[in-house]
Amino acid sequence: QINSQKISSNIAAVDLDILHLSGIFFILVQGKFYFIMKPSYSQSKLQTYNKTVRQQRKFLKFYIGAFCYGLLLCVINLVSSSKNIGLRSASAQNKRPQFFAVWTYSRPPPIDELAMTEKLYCSYSPCAPLNQKVDFYPEPYTLNLKHFSGASDKFDTFVKHHTWYKFVHGVHFPHHVQSVAIISIIKTQPNACVRTLGEDRLRLVCSSDAKDFDAYDPTDANAVPPFAVQFLMENSVNPSNGMQSGTKKYGILDYAGQVADLKTVANLEGEMQSLASLQFLPYLSDLVDKKYGIPSYDGHFLMNGWYGSEIAFPPSDKAEITMTSMHIESGMKPVIEKNLQYFKDYNAKVGSIGAIDFITLSYLRHDLGLDAYFSGTLTSTLIMSDMDRERTQIIIADYEEFKNPDLIPEQILDRATHIKTQVKWDEMDSHRRFKHTYDLMTVISSAKVVICFKVQTAFLAMANGAIVILVGDLRYMDTQFVGNGFLFHRQLPDGEWHFDVDHMKPNPGVHAFDRLRASFLQHLKASSMVHYDSANLFGMIPLKRLGANIAASPEYEVQDFFQLVITTPPESITWKMVRAIEAIFYHHPNAKVVVYSNTIPERDSKLDMFKDVGFDVEIQSYSFKDFFDAADYIDSNTKQAFLAKLDDLSKNQHWYTHEADLVKLFVLERNGGVMLDTDIHLVKAFPKTFVNVAAWRTGENAKVGTALLSFEKNNKFLKGMIEDAIDIAVNRYSRDWYHIFGSDLITEHFLVKYKGTQNLKVLSYKVFYPFERESECFTSSEDALENPIDVVTTFAIHINTVDEHGYQIPLSRGSFCDRILHEICIFCGDLF
């Protein structure tokens, strides 16, 4: 039987009007055939034909053609409206079928020619065939399987627990992902037809076929994926479609060698970290023995976890390694110092090394001079439960190992579920240990309160929304808690129990926890897009912030609306601009930040990193015409004159900063709120009481700064500045007057035109501009520089450092600003 739905996919864009025209043509041809094929009788015989008979034959032929045409239309309409094939006619539904091609594999996609009406879903970037241009497939859709939730309970479970099913299915996992994606689309998208990219269009499946796949269960270890791309021999390339065949290796660390050597117990927190790393890989092909297997492994893996003793090192030259979430004890230090050049090469080729704790961070950064960042542990990113659901369970982990067994009240012990995060060393093989570990992690992630003393248990519980009570004296606990212990509620083992588990406050370090995860994700993305894309495929991005709606500065009420202006191209976004926004969210994690720009796109810019980790950043375009429409205080003739001159003004060398200053004034007058330049770095949370304020640039009170302003909307002082600024632009503009609409204009208005005004208060220079010579912050060490930052009065520093020739002064390692910019940050990337 012919599947009419597949054939119709090739003519879906054809209007039925064309079919009507073809039918009319059919009738005319029928009539023409009559005259051509009519027998040639002699004149004498023709006279014997009755005229009426001849006319009847002619009309009979016409009616036969009309009947055939009508029958043809009936067949076409019947086919196009049939429920069995799922395609509705455009005239009946005013809809056309939706055609999709899908490629969820991490390897480059095949070369294919997409139809005009076909949309491409890709999971990994760049979505381009091997050795082809990055934009080979223009603007493919990024696939997020959580967008199709509800297609099937089995599919939802597969997506939610994708980490475990990577372990279950191994190298076949990508085929299950491809199958789940295709079936989910035809189940959730009406009138959809889908094919695997690179396959023939006649092999597509459509919405009407969805029931054919009801029996498919990707959570079954023995399930056969209905849609799978069959690859060729290892390491070969098919020149016809650019496909590289063979399976790339992706591994996680296994602790079999370490457990066998110790012959005591197997601490399952190692397996927890390995499973957490698996969520950032496309699939699992290998278990890599942590102690002995690293030098021989030539695949891709995350080198994370606890390193307390020597291991076989260095890795193979063919291996692709991401070093993150590492804790280094003294037993591992000889290995690192012996192979220090390997780590320096890693910094140069891949990037910074992630450290779980401050001790490891200090060792890598200060003792060895390596680029490193504070990543926390990978278990902080492993979300295994529904964060918003109601929880009641209390879990106590490893209670038998508590030094004070009488610490926890009996009524809590009786209510709680007790678990152990270690097993006997010979009780389970590697596969059974990983299964047992994942089951434990599932239980931990569903709890309301978790009482524990191990770092991975604490991080996993907090990541999934549980309240964590960490039992132990941090002075004697695992050094992995150094820099992390403040995240949780803490209970001294020899103290009196002081928690009501039914009425717990949020974890004290939720905002710091969010920052750790944000920093980790961005560094991981920088090391390999495969990690980021694997997370995005299963809806891990954007991260769900634990501190959403939890006040970050309970000491005083703070501002929650900040604005910036960027008039330069996207490539001009520097680390200082990014750090300026990081500082805002560091102190105001629940704030809204609006960036006004006509040059920065709403998506696919460096600012996407903030959206990826759950912060509220919005990019808005602007126009002076819109500003003028709301500014009834400006003369209409002046408005017209400015708009007429705007094109000429924009050609001047300093217009980018002049435009930014004008936009700042208009936006502040219209919206109110806080306006920052992109080189202002907040060092404290900005108080809500700071309204209608600026600050002097220097101690001489000679010039008012405009790098940080806070105003209420409709402020009269701002309106006066705007009127004067527009008049200057029309009648007195000077291309060489750099601060024409900035500090020069506000200073003139404050000191001369509106002297004594109540609509602006100018604060001490120490509040926003504490450095008399800003370059010293970049070049001088903290020991050599007297700290000008007042812990009470200083709220920001200006880091626009330019020498006498107009060149930016680079940030020196070990300088005062180096410390500030590495402490007050979200992503905390390298600045050198």
mmCIF file of C-alpha atoms in Angstrom, residues 96-242:
data_model
loop_
_atom_site.group_PDB
_atom_site.id
_atom_site.type_symbol
_atom_site.label_atom_id
_atom_site.label_comp_id
_atom_site.label_asym_id
_atom_site.label_seq_id
_atom_site.Cartn_x
_atom_site.Cartn_y
_atom_site.Cartn_z
ATOM 1 C CA ARG A 96 -0.170 22.912 6.262
ATOM 2 C CA PRO A 97 1.680 19.912 7.643
ATOM 3 C CA GLN A 98 4.692 20.726 9.830
ATOM 4 C CA PHE A 99 7.817 18.979 8.612
ATOM 5 C CA PHE A 100 10.807 18.365 10.858
ATOM 6 C CA ALA A 101 14.246 16.832 10.488
ATOM 7 C CA VAL A 102 15.921 15.756 13.737
ATOM 8 C CA TRP A 103 19.553 15.151 14.666
ATOM 9 C CA THR A 104 20.243 14.491 18.347
ATOM 10 C CA TYR A 105 23.675 12.918 17.990
ATOM 11 C CA SER A 106 26.837 14.592 19.289
ATOM 12 C CA ARG A 107 28.737 13.779 16.108
ATOM 13 C CA PRO A 108 28.460 16.170 13.110
ATOM 14 C CA PRO A 109 25.224 15.683 11.152
ATOM 15 C CA PRO A 110 25.099 14.343 7.589
ATOM 16 C CA ILE A 111 24.930 16.504 4.500
ATOM 17 C CA ASP A 112 21.306 16.864 3.518
ATOM 18 C CA GLU A 113 19.168 19.266 1.539
ATOM 19 C CA LEU A 114 16.355 20.583 3.696
ATOM 20 C CA ALA A 115 13.045 21.402 2.066
ATOM 21 C CA MET A 116 11.782 24.981 2.235
ATOM 22 C CA THR A 117 9.063 23.990 4.712
ATOM 23 C CA GLU A 118 11.275 21.716 6.817
ATOM 24 C CA LYS A 119 12.509 22.744 10.285
ATOM 25 C CA LEU A 120 15.692 21.258 11.691
ATOM 26 C CA TYR A 121 16.109 20.246 15.333
ATOM 27 C CA CYS A 122 19.712 19.800 16.458
ATOM 28 C CA SER A 123 21.061 18.934 19.902
ATOM 29 C CA TYR A 124 24.768 19.660 19.580
ATOM 30 C CA SER A 125 26.612 22.640 18.157
ATOM 31 C CA PRO A 126 27.752 23.500 15.684
ATOM 32 C CA CYS A 127 25.008 21.782 13.705
ATOM 33 C CA ALA A 128 27.150 21.405 10.591
ATOM 34 C CA PRO A 129 28.428 18.404 8.614
ATOM 35 C CA LEU A 130 32.046 17.416 8.952
ATOM 36 C CA ASN A 131 34.444 19.885 7.278
ATOM 37 C CA GLN A 132 31.591 22.208 6.289
ATOM 38 C CA LYS A 133 30.776 25.795 7.210
ATOM 39 C CA VAL A 134 29.320 26.385 10.677
ATOM 40 C CA ASP A 135 26.199 27.933 9.116
ATOM 41 C CA PHE A 136 25.672 25.019 6.708
ATOM 42 C CA TYR A 137 22.203 24.595 8.222
ATOM 43 C CA PRO A 138 20.940 28.123 8.899
ATOM 44 C CA GLU A 139 19.428 28.747 12.347
ATOM 45 C CA PRO A 140 18.576 25.206 13.465
ATOM 46 C CA TYR A 141 16.295 24.828 16.461
ATOM 47 C CA THR A 142 18.045 23.742 19.665
ATOM 48 C CA LEU A 143 16.336 20.628 20.982
ATOM 49 C CA ASN A 144 15.278 20.534 24.634
ATOM 50 C CA LEU A 145 13.438 17.318 25.433
ATOM 51 C CA LYS A 146 11.699 18.854 28.454
ATOM 52 C CA HIS A 147 9.718 21.014 26.033
ATOM 53 C CA PHE A 148 7.899 17.820 25.009
ATOM 54 C CA SER A 149 7.029 16.689 28.537
ATOM 55 C CA GLY A 150 3.695 14.937 28.709
ATOM 56 C CA ALA A 151 4.168 12.993 25.496
ATOM 57 C CA SER A 152 4.580 9.833 27.577
ATOM 58 C CA ASP A 153 5.174 9.032 31.259
ATOM 59 C CA LYS A 154 7.939 6.671 30.175
ATOM 60 C CA PHE A 155 9.576 9.429 28.137
ATOM 61 C CA ASP A 156 9.335 11.880 31.047
ATOM 62 C CA THR A 157 11.048 9.360 33.320
ATOM 63 C CA PHE A 158 13.742 8.786 30.687
ATOM 64 C CA VAL A 159 14.447 12.532 30.443
ATOM 65 C CA LYS A 160 14.331 13.147 34.194
ATOM 66 C CA HIS A 161 16.741 10.285 34.933
ATOM 67 C CA HIS A 162 18.805 10.577 31.760
ATOM 68 C CA THR A 163 21.996 10.224 33.815
ATOM 69 C CA TRP A 164 21.093 6.715 34.867
ATOM 70 C CA TYR A 165 19.800 5.648 31.457
ATOM 71 C CA LYS A 166 23.122 6.685 29.937
ATOM 72 C CA PHE A 167 24.638 4.123 32.255
ATOM 73 C CA VAL A 168 21.968 1.540 31.346
ATOM 74 C CA HIS A 169 22.051 1.906 27.550
ATOM 75 C CA GLY A 170 25.724 2.782 27.064
ATOM 76 C CA VAL A 171 26.647 3.574 23.461
ATOM 77 C CA HIS A 172 23.065 2.909 22.340
ATOM 78 C CA PHE A 173 21.751 5.788 24.440
ATOM 79 C CA PRO A 174 21.916 8.350 21.559
ATOM 80 C CA HIS A 175 19.610 6.135 19.476
ATOM 81 C CA HIS A 176 17.067 6.186 22.286
ATOM 82 C CA VAL A 177 17.364 9.967 22.470
ATOM 83 C CA GLN A 178 16.747 10.207 18.721
ATOM 84 C CA SER A 179 13.737 7.924 19.049
ATOM 85 C CA VAL A 180 12.283 9.781 22.027
ATOM 86 C CA ALA A 181 12.715 13.102 20.211
ATOM 87 C CA ILE A 182 10.980 11.950 17.011
ATOM 88 C CA ILE A 183 8.098 10.231 18.781
ATOM 89 C CA SER A 184 7.645 13.148 21.188
ATOM 90 C CA ILE A 185 7.309 15.574 18.302
ATOM 91 C CA ILE A 186 4.627 13.580 16.504
ATOM 92 C CA LYS A 187 2.788 13.009 19.801
ATOM 93 C CA THR A 188 2.769 16.659 20.901
ATOM 94 C CA GLN A 189 2.760 18.572 17.604
ATOM 95 C CA PRO A 190 -0.478 18.283 15.615
ATOM 96 C CA ASN A 191 -0.116 17.626 11.920
ATOM 97 C CA ALA A 192 3.634 16.936 12.242
ATOM 98 C CA CYS A 193 5.839 14.754 10.061
ATOM 99 C CA VAL A 194 9.375 13.929 11.178
ATOM 100 C CA ARG A 195 12.408 12.206 9.730
ATOM 101 C CA THR A 196 15.987 11.632 10.799
ATOM 102 C CA LEU A 197 18.236 14.138 9.078
ATOM 103 C CA GLY A 198 19.927 12.437 6.144
ATOM 104 C CA GLU A 199 17.202 9.844 5.578
ATOM 105 C CA ASP A 200 14.793 9.730 2.649
ATOM 106 C CA ARG A 201 11.640 11.833 3.021
ATOM 107 C CA LEU A 202 9.506 8.814 2.194
ATOM 108 C CA ARG A 203 10.658 7.287 5.501
ATOM 109 C CA LEU A 204 9.259 10.032 7.674
ATOM 110 C CA VAL A 205 6.658 9.368 10.355
ATOM 111 C CA CYS A 206 3.674 11.583 11.085
ATOM 112 C CA SER A 207 1.234 12.393 13.849
ATOM 113 C CA SER A 208 -1.116 9.699 12.616
ATOM 114 C CA ASP A 209 1.633 7.115 13.214
ATOM 115 C CA ALA A 210 2.118 8.036 16.894
ATOM 116 C CA LYS A 211 0.125 5.094 18.254
ATOM 117 C CA ASP A 212 2.431 2.683 16.446
ATOM 118 C CA PHE A 213 5.105 3.526 19.023
ATOM 119 C CA ASP A 214 3.064 3.278 22.220
ATOM 120 C CA ALA A 215 4.842 0.063 23.188
ATOM 121 C CA TYR A 216 8.318 1.602 22.989
ATOM 122 C CA ASP A 217 9.797 2.089 26.472
ATOM 123 C CA PRO A 218 13.242 3.761 26.636
ATOM 124 C CA THR A 219 13.464 3.012 30.374
ATOM 125 C CA ASP A 220 13.667 -0.719 29.561
ATOM 126 C CA ALA A 221 17.279 -1.880 29.388
ATOM 127 C CA ASN A 222 16.348 -4.306 26.591
ATOM 128 C CA ALA A 223 14.301 -1.860 24.521
ATOM 129 C CA VAL A 224 15.209 -1.521 20.841
ATOM 130 C CA PRO A 225 15.132 2.112 19.656
ATOM 131 C CA PRO A 226 12.851 2.380 16.605
ATOM 132 C CA PHE A 227 14.937 5.154 15.061
ATOM 133 C CA ALA A 228 18.673 4.610 14.923
ATOM 134 C CA VAL A 229 21.384 5.734 12.524
ATOM 135 C CA GLN A 230 23.606 2.849 11.532
ATOM 136 C CA PHE A 231 27.223 3.927 11.323
ATOM 137 C CA LEU A 232 29.931 2.592 9.074
ATOM 138 C CA MET A 233 33.268 1.188 10.096
ATOM 139 C CA GLU A 234 35.349 2.838 12.833
ATOM 140 C CA ASN A 235 37.145 6.084 11.845
ATOM 141 C CA SER A 236 35.851 6.185 8.282
ATOM 142 C CA VAL A 237 34.183 9.052 6.455
ATOM 143 C CA ASN A 238 31.408 8.673 3.918
ATOM 144 C CA PRO A 239 32.158 11.261 1.201
ATOM 145 C CA SER A 240 28.547 11.289 0.014
ATOM 146 C CA ASN A 241 27.157 12.786 3.202
ATOM 147 C CA GLY A 242 30.184 13.844 5.249
#
